[in-house]
mmCIF file of C-alpha atoms and ligand atoms in Angstrom:
data_model
loop_
_atom_site.group_PDB
_atom_site.id
_atom_site.type_symbol
_atom_site.label_atom_id
_atom_site.label_comp_id
_atom_site.label_asym_id
_atom_site.label_seq_id
_atom_site.Cartn_x
_atom_site.Cartn_y
_atom_site.Cartn_z
ATOM 1 C CA UNK D 1 93.082 107.096 92.496
ATOM 2 C CA UNK D 2 92.120 107.232 96.155
ATOM 3 C CA UNK D 3 93.357 104.280 98.300
ATOM 4 C CA UNK D 4 93.184 104.200 102.016
ATOM 5 C CA UNK D 5 94.280 101.098 103.810
ATOM 6 C CA UNK D 6 93.988 100.363 107.241
ATOM 7 C CA UNK D 7 93.791 103.204 107.835
ATOM 8 C CA UNK D 8 93.493 104.854 112.331
ATOM 9 C CA UNK D 9 93.050 108.116 113.161
ATOM 10 C CA UNK D 10 93.069 109.341 116.838
ATOM 11 C CA UNK D 11 92.255 112.511 118.590
ATOM 12 C CA UNK D 12 94.527 112.188 122.201
ATOM 13 C CA UNK D 13 93.540 107.953 123.084
ATOM 14 C CA UNK D 14 90.401 108.204 121.690
ATOM 15 C CA UNK D 15 90.949 106.259 118.832
ATOM 16 C CA UNK D 16 88.148 107.703 116.295
ATOM 17 C CA UNK D 17 88.991 105.304 112.507
ATOM 18 C CA UNK D 18 89.921 101.616 113.695
ATOM 19 C CA UNK D 19 91.436 100.337 110.514
ATOM 20 C CA UNK D 20 89.708 102.113 107.617
ATOM 21 C CA UNK D 21 89.722 100.489 103.821
ATOM 22 C CA UNK D 22 88.380 102.162 101.134
ATOM 23 C CA UNK D 23 88.655 102.953 97.642
ATOM 24 C CA UNK D 24 87.399 105.815 95.054
ATOM 25 C CA UNK D 25 87.799 104.871 91.533
ATOM 26 C CA UNK D 26 88.299 108.537 89.183
ATOM 27 C CA UNK D 27 85.522 109.529 87.308
ATOM 28 C CA UNK D 28 82.654 108.518 89.977
ATOM 29 C CA UNK D 29 81.300 109.605 93.095
ATOM 30 C CA UNK D 30 81.880 107.407 96.614
ATOM 31 C CA UNK D 31 78.787 108.177 99.416
ATOM 32 C CA UNK D 32 79.927 107.806 102.740
ATOM 33 C CA UNK D 33 77.416 107.430 104.268
ATOM 34 C CA UNK D 34 76.775 106.608 108.605
ATOM 35 C CA UNK D 35 75.210 107.934 112.810
ATOM 36 C CA UNK D 36 76.139 110.815 113.611
ATOM 37 C CA UNK D 37 80.085 110.024 115.508
ATOM 38 C CA UNK D 38 80.757 106.965 113.183
ATOM 39 C CA UNK D 39 83.463 108.839 112.203
ATOM 40 C CA UNK D 40 82.550 110.304 108.726
ATOM 41 C CA UNK D 41 84.454 114.172 109.063
ATOM 42 C CA UNK D 42 87.412 112.292 110.060
ATOM 43 C CA UNK D 43 88.064 109.694 107.511
ATOM 44 C CA UNK D 44 88.074 112.889 105.099
ATOM 45 C CA UNK D 45 90.045 115.487 107.389
ATOM 46 C CA UNK D 46 92.719 112.157 107.408
ATOM 47 C CA UNK D 47 92.252 112.140 104.000
ATOM 48 C CA UNK D 48 92.314 116.574 103.117
ATOM 49 C CA UNK D 49 95.629 116.107 106.219
ATOM 50 C CA UNK D 50 94.381 118.113 108.328
ATOM 51 C CA UNK D 51 94.461 115.027 110.744
ATOM 52 C CA UNK D 52 97.585 112.303 110.141
ATOM 53 C CA UNK D 53 96.593 108.698 110.519
ATOM 54 C CA UNK D 54 99.029 106.500 113.486
ATOM 55 C CA UNK D 55 99.079 103.546 110.836
ATOM 56 C CA UNK D 56 98.119 102.982 107.856
ATOM 57 C CA UNK D 57 98.084 104.542 104.255
ATOM 58 C CA UNK D 58 97.114 106.635 102.228
ATOM 59 C CA UNK D 59 97.437 106.421 98.217
ATOM 60 C CA UNK D 60 96.203 108.873 95.280
ATOM 61 C CA UNK D 61 96.718 108.560 91.402
ATOM 62 C CA UNK D 62 99.721 105.425 92.940
ATOM 63 C CA UNK D 63 101.599 107.450 94.706
ATOM 64 C CA UNK D 64 101.570 106.803 98.883
ATOM 65 C CA UNK D 65 101.035 110.694 100.211
ATOM 66 C CA UNK D 66 100.124 109.647 103.354
ATOM 67 C CA UNK D 67 100.960 112.510 106.855
ATOM 68 C CA UNK D 68 100.993 115.633 104.208
ATOM 69 C CA UNK D 69 100.337 118.211 104.933
ATOM 70 C CA UNK D 70 96.669 119.713 103.474
ATOM 71 C CA UNK D 71 98.755 122.490 101.101
ATOM 72 C CA UNK D 72 101.135 119.941 99.110
ATOM 73 C CA UNK D 73 97.633 117.352 98.679
ATOM 74 C CA UNK D 74 95.908 120.391 97.329
ATOM 75 C CA UNK D 75 98.789 120.708 94.974
ATOM 76 C CA UNK D 76 98.205 117.437 93.901
ATOM 77 C CA UNK D 77 94.552 116.975 92.885
ATOM 78 C CA UNK D 78 93.258 116.922 96.045
ATOM 79 C CA UNK D 79 90.850 119.350 97.418
ATOM 80 C CA UNK D 80 88.471 119.293 100.924
ATOM 81 C CA UNK D 81 84.811 121.261 101.271
ATOM 82 C CA UNK D 82 84.289 121.464 105.026
ATOM 83 C CA UNK D 83 81.213 121.111 106.909
ATOM 84 C CA UNK D 84 80.669 124.227 107.945
ATOM 85 C CA UNK D 85 81.639 126.021 104.034
ATOM 86 C CA UNK D 86 84.561 127.038 106.105
ATOM 87 C CA UNK D 87 83.615 130.428 103.339
ATOM 88 C CA UNK D 88 85.776 134.006 104.568
ATOM 89 C CA UNK D 89 82.794 135.307 105.598
ATOM 90 C CA UNK D 90 83.956 139.131 105.627
ATOM 91 C CA UNK D 91 85.454 139.076 101.970
ATOM 92 C CA UNK D 92 83.750 139.767 99.449
ATOM 93 C CA UNK D 93 82.903 136.374 96.906
ATOM 94 C CA UNK D 94 85.056 137.311 94.174
ATOM 95 C CA UNK D 95 88.082 137.389 97.237
ATOM 96 C CA UNK D 96 87.540 133.686 98.111
ATOM 97 C CA UNK D 97 86.681 132.601 94.219
ATOM 98 C CA UNK D 98 90.011 133.701 94.410
ATOM 99 C CA UNK D 99 91.484 132.293 97.745
ATOM 100 C CA UNK D 100 90.493 128.667 96.081
ATOM 101 C CA UNK D 101 92.868 129.179 93.836
ATOM 102 C CA UNK D 102 96.067 131.514 95.008
ATOM 103 C CA UNK D 103 97.909 128.167 95.320
ATOM 104 C CA UNK D 104 97.671 128.534 91.289
ATOM 105 C CA UNK D 105 101.225 129.200 89.300
ATOM 106 C CA UNK D 106 99.126 128.831 85.667
ATOM 107 C CA UNK D 107 97.511 131.893 83.593
ATOM 108 C CA UNK D 108 93.746 130.372 83.629
ATOM 109 C CA UNK D 109 91.927 131.688 86.883
ATOM 110 C CA UNK D 110 90.395 134.183 85.507
ATOM 111 C CA UNK D 111 88.781 132.463 83.135
ATOM 112 C CA UNK D 112 87.940 129.794 85.471
ATOM 113 C CA UNK D 113 86.922 132.144 87.863
ATOM 114 C CA UNK D 114 84.581 133.967 85.031
ATOM 115 C CA UNK D 115 83.498 130.249 84.118
ATOM 116 C CA UNK D 116 82.622 129.438 87.631
ATOM 117 C CA UNK D 117 79.859 132.815 87.083
ATOM 118 C CA UNK D 118 79.093 131.091 84.361
ATOM 119 C CA UNK D 119 78.164 128.084 85.992
ATOM 120 C CA UNK D 120 77.041 129.499 89.662
ATOM 121 C CA UNK D 121 75.348 133.087 88.263
ATOM 122 C CA UNK D 122 74.105 133.729 91.762
ATOM 123 C CA UNK D 123 77.945 134.230 92.732
ATOM 124 C CA UNK D 124 78.404 136.698 89.520
ATOM 125 C CA UNK D 125 75.494 138.150 91.022
ATOM 126 C CA UNK D 126 76.805 139.115 94.199
ATOM 127 C CA UNK D 127 80.872 139.036 93.045
ATOM 128 C CA UNK D 128 81.893 142.381 95.199
ATOM 129 C CA UNK D 129 79.329 141.465 98.441
ATOM 130 C CA UNK D 130 80.679 140.141 101.673
ATOM 131 C CA UNK D 131 80.156 136.846 101.337
ATOM 132 C CA UNK D 132 78.939 136.356 104.810
ATOM 133 C CA UNK D 133 75.416 138.214 103.608
ATOM 134 C CA UNK D 134 74.609 135.157 101.521
ATOM 135 C CA UNK D 135 72.402 132.552 102.440
ATOM 136 C CA UNK D 136 73.274 129.370 103.188
ATOM 137 C CA UNK D 137 72.756 127.886 99.861
ATOM 138 C CA UNK D 138 75.073 131.008 98.595
ATOM 139 C CA UNK D 139 77.652 129.656 100.625
ATOM 140 C CA UNK D 140 77.598 125.569 99.963
ATOM 141 C CA UNK D 141 77.608 127.076 96.669
ATOM 142 C CA UNK D 142 79.974 129.936 96.567
ATOM 143 C CA UNK D 143 81.952 126.888 99.044
ATOM 144 C CA UNK D 144 81.762 124.385 96.187
ATOM 145 C CA UNK D 145 82.945 126.876 93.530
ATOM 146 C CA UNK D 146 86.280 127.958 95.933
ATOM 147 C CA UNK D 147 87.509 124.389 96.116
ATOM 148 C CA UNK D 148 86.753 124.014 92.427
ATOM 149 C CA UNK D 149 88.861 127.599 91.266
ATOM 150 C CA UNK D 150 92.305 124.754 92.817
ATOM 151 C CA UNK D 151 91.472 122.513 89.815
ATOM 152 C CA UNK D 152 91.815 119.509 91.798
ATOM 153 C CA UNK D 153 91.277 115.631 90.362
ATOM 154 C CA UNK D 154 89.912 115.114 93.573
ATOM 155 C CA UNK D 155 86.452 116.517 95.387
ATOM 156 C CA UNK D 156 86.004 116.347 98.804
ATOM 157 C CA UNK D 157 82.976 117.367 99.999
ATOM 158 C CA UNK D 158 81.353 116.732 103.339
ATOM 159 C CA UNK D 159 78.129 117.117 104.322
ATOM 160 C CA UNK D 160 77.041 119.733 101.498
ATOM 161 C CA UNK D 161 73.693 119.546 101.363
ATOM 162 C CA UNK D 162 73.464 120.344 106.287
ATOM 163 C CA UNK D 163 70.993 123.463 107.211
ATOM 164 C CA UNK D 164 69.906 123.680 103.445
ATOM 165 C CA UNK D 165 65.920 124.657 101.966
ATOM 166 C CA UNK D 166 64.744 121.347 100.835
ATOM 167 C CA UNK D 167 65.118 122.742 97.476
ATOM 168 C CA UNK D 168 68.703 123.800 97.845
ATOM 169 C CA UNK D 169 69.291 120.127 98.782
ATOM 170 C CA UNK D 170 68.389 119.407 95.106
ATOM 171 C CA UNK D 171 70.371 121.717 93.518
ATOM 172 C CA UNK D 172 73.166 121.545 95.321
ATOM 173 C CA UNK D 173 72.323 117.399 94.195
ATOM 174 C CA UNK D 174 72.500 118.374 90.527
ATOM 175 C CA UNK D 175 75.318 120.586 90.598
ATOM 176 C CA UNK D 176 77.356 117.243 92.047
ATOM 177 C CA UNK D 177 76.316 115.418 89.568
ATOM 178 C CA UNK D 178 77.691 118.101 86.819
ATOM 179 C CA UNK D 179 80.957 118.080 88.267
ATOM 180 C CA UNK D 180 81.172 114.274 88.044
ATOM 181 C CA UNK D 181 79.952 114.737 84.607
ATOM 182 C CA UNK D 182 82.523 117.556 83.726
ATOM 183 C CA UNK D 183 85.361 114.702 85.011
ATOM 184 C CA UNK D 184 86.583 116.018 89.020
ATOM 185 C CA UNK D 185 86.142 112.134 90.831
ATOM 186 C CA UNK D 186 83.759 112.866 94.385
ATOM 187 C CA UNK D 187 83.528 111.887 97.765
ATOM 188 C CA UNK D 188 80.826 112.786 99.221
ATOM 189 C CA UNK D 189 79.555 112.584 102.713
ATOM 190 C CA UNK D 190 76.100 113.186 103.383
ATOM 191 C CA UNK D 191 73.482 111.965 105.984
ATOM 192 C CA UNK D 192 70.803 112.741 102.894
ATOM 193 C CA UNK D 193 71.343 109.020 102.420
ATOM 194 C CA UNK D 194 68.665 108.216 100.147
ATOM 195 C CA UNK D 195 70.098 111.911 97.829
ATOM 196 C CA UNK D 196 73.387 111.350 98.182
ATOM 197 C CA UNK D 197 73.428 107.291 96.760
ATOM 198 C CA UNK D 198 70.271 107.665 93.657
ATOM 199 C CA UNK D 199 73.987 110.119 92.694
ATOM 200 C CA UNK D 200 76.780 107.986 94.103
ATOM 201 C CA UNK D 201 78.302 105.418 92.029
ATOM 202 C CA UNK D 202 79.475 102.716 94.738
ATOM 203 C CA UNK D 203 78.791 103.854 99.333
ATOM 204 C CA UNK D 204 80.489 102.922 102.311
ATOM 205 C CA UNK D 205 78.460 103.120 105.639
ATOM 206 C CA UNK D 206 80.583 103.986 108.259
ATOM 207 C CA UNK D 207 79.483 102.415 111.977
ATOM 208 C CA UNK D 208 81.841 103.742 115.022
ATOM 209 C CA UNK D 209 85.160 104.364 113.376
ATOM 210 C CA UNK D 210 84.910 101.235 110.487
ATOM 211 C CA UNK D 211 83.308 100.382 107.116
ATOM 212 C CA UNK D 212 80.864 97.983 107.944
ATOM 213 C CA UNK D 213 78.767 97.679 103.990
ATOM 214 C CA UNK D 214 80.332 98.387 101.055
ATOM 215 C CA UNK D 215 78.422 98.363 98.097
ATOM 216 C CA UNK D 216 76.876 100.020 94.353
ATOM 217 C CA UNK D 217 74.470 102.741 95.015
ATOM 218 C CA UNK D 218 71.317 101.366 93.865
ATOM 219 C CA UNK D 219 71.981 97.376 95.397
ATOM 220 C CA UNK D 220 72.179 99.974 99.085
ATOM 221 C CA UNK D 221 68.739 102.515 98.164
ATOM 222 C CA UNK D 222 67.036 98.896 97.200
ATOM 223 C CA UNK D 223 67.491 96.624 100.393
ATOM 224 C CA UNK D 224 64.935 99.206 102.305
ATOM 225 C CA UNK D 225 66.648 97.500 106.143
ATOM 226 C CA UNK D 226 70.108 98.343 106.005
ATOM 227 C CA UNK D 227 68.673 102.100 104.964
ATOM 228 C CA UNK D 228 65.635 102.156 107.821
ATOM 229 C CA UNK D 229 69.118 100.617 110.095
ATOM 230 C CA UNK D 230 71.445 102.789 108.573
ATOM 231 C CA UNK D 231 70.259 105.941 106.726
ATOM 232 C CA UNK D 232 67.159 107.102 108.150
ATOM 233 C CA UNK D 233 63.861 107.940 106.373
ATOM 234 C CA UNK D 234 64.752 110.618 104.378
HETATM 235 P P1 ATP N 1 78.991 114.373 112.261
HETATM 236 O O1 ATP N 1 77.899 113.818 111.476
HETATM 237 O O2 ATP N 1 78.272 114.164 113.952
HETATM 238 O O3 ATP N 1 80.396 114.294 111.850
HETATM 239 P P2 ATP N 1 81.581 111.897 111.741
HETATM 240 O O4 ATP N 1 80.053 110.663 111.466
HETATM 241 O O5 ATP N 1 81.719 112.598 110.593
HETATM 242 O O6 ATP N 1 79.863 112.948 112.874
HETATM 243 P P3 ATP N 1 83.185 112.332 112.924
HETATM 244 O O7 ATP N 1 82.995 113.922 113.170
HETATM 245 O O8 ATP N 1 84.467 111.924 112.683
HETATM 246 O O9 ATP N 1 82.233 111.893 113.563
HETATM 247 O O10 ATP N 1 83.661 111.840 114.985
HETATM 248 C C1 ATP N 1 84.368 110.386 114.408
HETATM 249 C C2 ATP N 1 84.264 110.639 117.020
HETATM 250 O O11 ATP N 1 85.552 111.063 116.978
HETATM 251 C C3 ATP N 1 82.743 111.554 117.039
HETATM 252 O O12 ATP N 1 82.722 110.183 118.501
HETATM 253 C C4 ATP N 1 83.414 111.918 117.711
HETATM 254 O O13 ATP N 1 82.667 112.508 119.587
HETATM 255 C C5 ATP N 1 85.243 112.002 118.210
HETATM 256 N N1 ATP N 1 85.592 113.513 117.815
HETATM 257 C C6 ATP N 1 85.614 113.655 116.871
HETATM 258 N N2 ATP N 1 85.852 115.762 116.672
HETATM 259 C C7 ATP N 1 86.263 115.078 117.780
HETATM 260 C C8 ATP N 1 87.541 115.956 118.520
HETATM 261 N N3 ATP N 1 88.274 117.212 118.052
HETATM 262 N N4 ATP N 1 88.369 115.156 119.614
HETATM 263 C C9 ATP N 1 87.652 113.963 120.381
HETATM 264 N N5 ATP N 1 87.714 113.475 119.365
HETATM 265 C C10 ATP N 1 86.806 114.009 118.391
#
């Protein structure tokens, strides 16, 4: 579904991605792991069109989409939930959800918002509340729900569990699994390596701008040396 070939991204003179090759097959959860500063967020921003690669190609559903803008990629079916969520805190929960569907021209938006609220009952209860008053976990659910309202084929999740209490983290991972089961492909960046690998089909490990390991999740989980060396003990 998504294929990166030799993708190189810079911040000015600094090369953050040194030739990334990565594939995300349709219908799977692929997780991208690695220490702070490895280049995971840069990879996500490059896929979503926020950063433009200097070299390499990005193909989505067989089409070369390298260099397209975020709004063009969103229309093609790639939605990003960025690190730190980026919800609109001075707008209500409902307004945030409506923003997720702003580019859609079909008549199904209202029904989709109703369905999302059934799936996330807390957002139904809090729909008239300002998004900034939600707890961290609720804000993450809102950010995910908002992205789902764009009807993505590929959902990019950048550290969705960051800063959340363990119970909420489990809930977020359950939601990600359900999103896959409902037919959306997921690329997941996580610090919480073990939990990510438990729900993922395949894992990539990054170090200083490069992919150093690409294995089936179950094999990564089974190799304690790798888990300890690159992924922490969580
Ligand atoms: P983290 O989990 O800390 O976000 P990461 O793996 O997502 O880590 P990136 O945020 O992609 O890593 O950063 C990759 C490299 O690019 C790092 O060396 C970082 O210092 C650098 N970098 C990130 N953002 C910028 C920026 N806006 N300007 C310059 N350098 C940056």
